[in-house]
């Protein structure tokens, strides 16, 4: 990805990166509990941000692709660890800014500091709304909000229908909801019976987005917050 296509904040960070790393599908950029070493700027490829929750299930927080920052706000603490994992799901390349160099850069560039704080705030809002839906509305709310977020990130409108232009397995959806594939199977089956959605070769089409929003008391958050990325 050319740096000319990056936002101003990412252009500054990329220019300051010490080195780049190759991303190989199936490996991790970092894992939950490891010492936080810095920020990763995705130039190409895609990673899945995940967290193991108390019941042992894997909760997928979001997917990040080229032009996005991957890391953890804990890097600003003296002793810090990553609080989630970044699993590579598509080969690519990432620029790396070590923690010490990032801190020095932010001391010199106050505008960059503000922009990075805005990014951190946005990530907090995204995580809070996702957890809110899970806590207030349970597994069903988690699935419905995931489908809404997917429609904002990958939806292609066709009249009143919205086709998700990304093939997802039921296990993928289960990971987004922090539950089992069997639970997702049952809920998807109910949605199909009620003609809320249809599924063809792994691609979901949402026929009644309003139903999903009404069921979780959707607040119509901006797409920057209500997305899967």
Coordinates of C-alpha atoms in Angstrom, one line a residue:
X1 CA 0.0 0.0 0.0
X2 CA 1.4 3.4 -1.0
X3 CA 1.9 5.8 1.9
X4 CA 0.3 8.5 -0.2
X5 CA -3.0 6.7 0.4
X6 CA -2.7 6.7 4.2
X7 CA -4.2 9.3 6.5
X8 CA -1.9 12.0 7.8
X9 CA -1.4 10.3 11.1
X10 CA -0.5 7.0 9.5
X11 CA 1.9 8.7 7.1
X12 CA 3.7 10.3 10.0
X13 CA 3.9 7.0 11.9
X14 CA 4.9 5.0 8.9
X15 CA 7.7 7.4 8.1
X16 CA 9.0 6.9 11.6
X17 CA 8.8 3.1 11.6
X18 CA 12.0 1.4 12.4
X19 CA 11.4 -1.7 10.3
X20 CA 8.8 -3.8 8.6
X21 CA 7.7 -7.3 9.1
X22 CA 6.2 -9.9 6.8
X23 CA 2.8 -11.2 7.9
X24 CA 2.1 -14.9 7.2
X25 CA -1.4 -16.3 7.4
X26 CA -2.0 -18.3 10.6
X27 CA 0.7 -16.6 12.6
X28 CA 0.4 -13.8 15.2
X29 CA 1.7 -10.3 15.2
X30 CA 1.4 -10.5 19.0
X31 CA -0.5 -12.5 21.6
X32 CA -2.5 -11.6 24.7
X33 CA -0.2 -11.4 27.7
X34 CA 3.0 -10.7 25.7
X35 CA 5.0 -7.6 26.6
X36 CA 3.8 -4.7 24.5
X37 CA 6.6 -3.6 22.2
X38 CA 4.9 -1.0 20.0
X39 CA 2.4 -0.3 17.3
X40 CA 1.9 -2.1 14.0
X41 CA 0.8 -0.2 10.9
X42 CA -0.8 -2.6 8.4
X43 CA 0.4 -1.8 4.9
X44 CA -1.1 -4.9 3.3
X45 CA -2.9 -8.0 4.5
X46 CA -5.5 -8.5 7.3
X47 CA -5.5 -9.5 11.0
X48 CA -8.2 -10.6 13.4
X49 CA -8.2 -9.0 16.9
X50 CA -9.2 -11.5 19.4
X51 CA -9.6 -12.0 23.2
X52 CA -10.1 -15.2 25.2
X53 CA -13.0 -14.6 27.6
X54 CA -13.6 -16.3 31.0
X55 CA -15.7 -19.2 29.5
X56 CA -12.7 -20.1 27.3
X57 CA -14.4 -19.0 24.1
X58 CA -12.5 -16.8 21.6
X59 CA -14.2 -13.4 21.1
X60 CA -13.3 -11.6 17.9
X61 CA -13.3 -7.9 18.6
X62 CA -12.7 -6.7 15.0
X63 CA -10.8 -7.3 11.8
X64 CA -8.2 -4.8 10.6
X65 CA -6.8 -4.4 7.1
X66 CA -4.4 -2.2 5.2
X67 CA -4.1 1.4 6.4
X68 CA -5.1 0.6 10.0
X69 CA -3.2 0.7 13.3
X70 CA -2.9 -2.5 15.4
X71 CA -1.7 -2.4 18.9
X72 CA -2.8 -1.6 22.4
X73 CA -3.1 1.6 24.5
X74 CA -1.1 -0.1 27.2
X75 CA 2.0 0.6 25.3
X76 CA 2.0 4.0 27.1
X77 CA 2.4 2.3 30.5
X78 CA 5.9 1.6 31.9
X79 CA 5.2 -2.1 32.3
X80 CA 2.7 -3.1 29.8
X81 CA 1.3 -6.2 28.1
X82 CA -1.0 -6.7 25.1
X83 CA -4.5 -7.3 26.2
X84 CA -5.6 -9.1 23.1
X85 CA -4.1 -11.1 20.2
X86 CA -3.6 -10.1 16.5
X87 CA -4.0 -13.2 14.4
X88 CA -2.9 -12.9 10.7
X89 CA -5.7 -14.1 8.4
X90 CA -4.3 -12.7 5.2
X91 CA -0.6 -12.5 4.1
X92 CA 0.8 -9.0 4.1
X93 CA 3.3 -6.6 5.6
X94 CA 3.3 -4.3 8.6
X95 CA 5.5 -1.3 9.6
X96 CA 6.6 -1.4 13.2
X97 CA 7.2 1.5 15.6
X98 CA 8.9 0.3 18.9
X99 CA 7.4 1.7 22.1
X100 CA 10.5 3.9 23.0
X101 CA 10.6 5.5 19.6
X102 CA 6.8 6.1 19.6
X103 CA 7.1 7.9 23.0
X104 CA 9.9 10.1 21.7
X105 CA 7.9 10.9 18.6
X106 CA 4.8 11.9 20.5
X107 CA 6.8 14.2 22.8
X108 CA 8.0 16.2 19.7
X109 CA 4.7 16.2 17.7
X110 CA 1.8 17.3 19.8
X111 CA -0.7 17.2 16.9
X112 CA 0.2 13.6 16.3
X113 CA -0.4 12.9 20.0
X114 CA -3.9 14.3 19.8
X115 CA -4.6 12.3 16.6
X116 CA -3.4 9.1 18.3
X117 CA -5.6 9.9 21.4
X118 CA -8.6 10.2 19.0
X119 CA -7.8 6.8 17.6
X120 CA -7.5 5.3 21.1
X121 CA -10.9 6.9 22.0
X122 CA -12.5 5.5 18.9
X123 CA -11.2 2.0 19.7
X124 CA -12.6 2.3 23.2
X125 CA -16.0 3.3 21.8
X126 CA -16.1 0.4 19.4
X127 CA -15.2 -2.1 22.1
X128 CA -17.7 -0.6 24.6
X129 CA -20.6 -0.7 22.1
X130 CA -19.8 -4.3 21.2
X131 CA -19.6 -5.4 24.9
X132 CA -22.8 -3.4 25.6
X133 CA -24.8 -5.4 23.1
X134 CA -23.4 -8.6 24.5
X135 CA -24.2 -7.7 28.1
X136 CA -27.6 -6.1 27.6
X137 CA -29.0 -8.5 24.9
X138 CA -27.0 -11.7 25.3
X139 CA -25.9 -14.0 22.5
X140 CA -28.8 -13.0 20.3
X141 CA -27.9 -9.3 20.7
X142 CA -24.2 -10.1 20.0
X143 CA -25.2 -11.9 16.7
X144 CA -27.6 -9.2 15.6
X145 CA -25.1 -6.4 16.3
X146 CA -22.4 -8.4 14.5
X147 CA -24.7 -8.7 11.4
X148 CA -25.4 -4.9 11.6
X149 CA -21.7 -4.2 11.8
X150 CA -20.9 -6.5 9.0
X151 CA -23.5 -4.8 6.8
X152 CA -21.8 -1.4 7.5
X153 CA -18.3 -2.9 6.6
X154 CA -19.1 -5.3 3.8
X155 CA -22.7 -4.7 2.9
X156 CA -23.7 -4.2 -0.8
X157 CA -27.2 -2.8 -1.2
X158 CA -29.6 -4.4 -3.7
X159 CA -32.9 -2.7 -3.2
X160 CA -34.0 -3.3 0.4
X161 CA -31.6 -6.2 0.7
X162 CA -28.0 -6.0 1.9
X163 CA -25.6 -8.7 0.7
X164 CA -22.5 -9.2 2.8
X165 CA -19.6 -9.2 0.4
X166 CA -17.5 -11.4 2.6
X167 CA -17.9 -15.2 3.1
X168 CA -18.1 -16.1 6.8
X169 CA -18.5 -19.5 8.4
X170 CA -20.8 -20.1 11.4
X171 CA -17.6 -20.5 13.5
X172 CA -16.4 -17.1 12.4
X173 CA -19.7 -15.6 13.6
X174 CA -19.5 -17.6 16.8
X175 CA -16.1 -16.1 17.5
X176 CA -17.5 -12.6 17.0
X177 CA -20.2 -13.4 19.6
X178 CA -18.1 -15.3 22.1
X179 CA -20.3 -18.4 21.9
X180 CA -20.4 -21.8 20.3
X181 CA -21.1 -22.7 16.6
X182 CA -24.2 -24.7 17.7
X183 CA -25.8 -21.6 19.3
X184 CA -25.1 -19.6 16.2
X185 CA -26.5 -22.4 14.0
X186 CA -29.8 -22.2 15.9
X187 CA -30.1 -18.5 15.8
X188 CA -29.3 -18.3 12.1
X189 CA -31.8 -21.0 11.4
X190 CA -34.5 -18.9 13.2
X191 CA -33.6 -15.8 11.2
X192 CA -33.8 -17.7 7.9
X193 CA -37.2 -19.2 8.8
X194 CA -38.5 -15.7 9.5
X195 CA -37.0 -14.5 6.3
X196 CA -34.8 -11.9 8.1
X197 CA -31.7 -13.3 6.3
X198 CA -30.8 -15.9 3.7
X199 CA -27.5 -17.6 3.1
X200 CA -26.0 -18.8 -0.1
X201 CA -22.6 -20.5 -0.2
X202 CA -21.5 -18.7 2.9
X203 CA -22.6 -15.3 1.8
X204 CA -25.4 -13.7 4.0
X205 CA -28.1 -11.5 2.6
X206 CA -30.0 -9.4 5.1
X207 CA -33.6 -8.8 4.1
X208 CA -34.8 -7.0 7.1
X209 CA -32.1 -4.8 8.7
X210 CA -34.7 -2.8 10.7
X211 CA -35.7 -6.0 12.6
X212 CA -32.2 -6.6 13.7
X213 CA -31.8 -3.0 14.8
X214 CA -35.1 -2.9 16.7
X215 CA -34.3 -6.1 18.6
X216 CA -31.2 -4.6 20.1
X217 CA -32.5 -1.0 20.5
X218 CA -30.0 0.2 18.0
X219 CA -28.8 3.8 18.7
X220 CA -27.7 4.3 15.0
X221 CA -24.1 5.0 16.0
X222 CA -21.8 6.4 13.3
X223 CA -20.4 3.8 10.9
X224 CA -16.9 4.7 12.3
X225 CA -18.1 3.0 15.5
X226 CA -20.6 0.5 14.3
X227 CA -18.3 -1.5 12.0
X228 CA -16.4 -4.8 12.2
X229 CA -13.1 -3.2 11.3

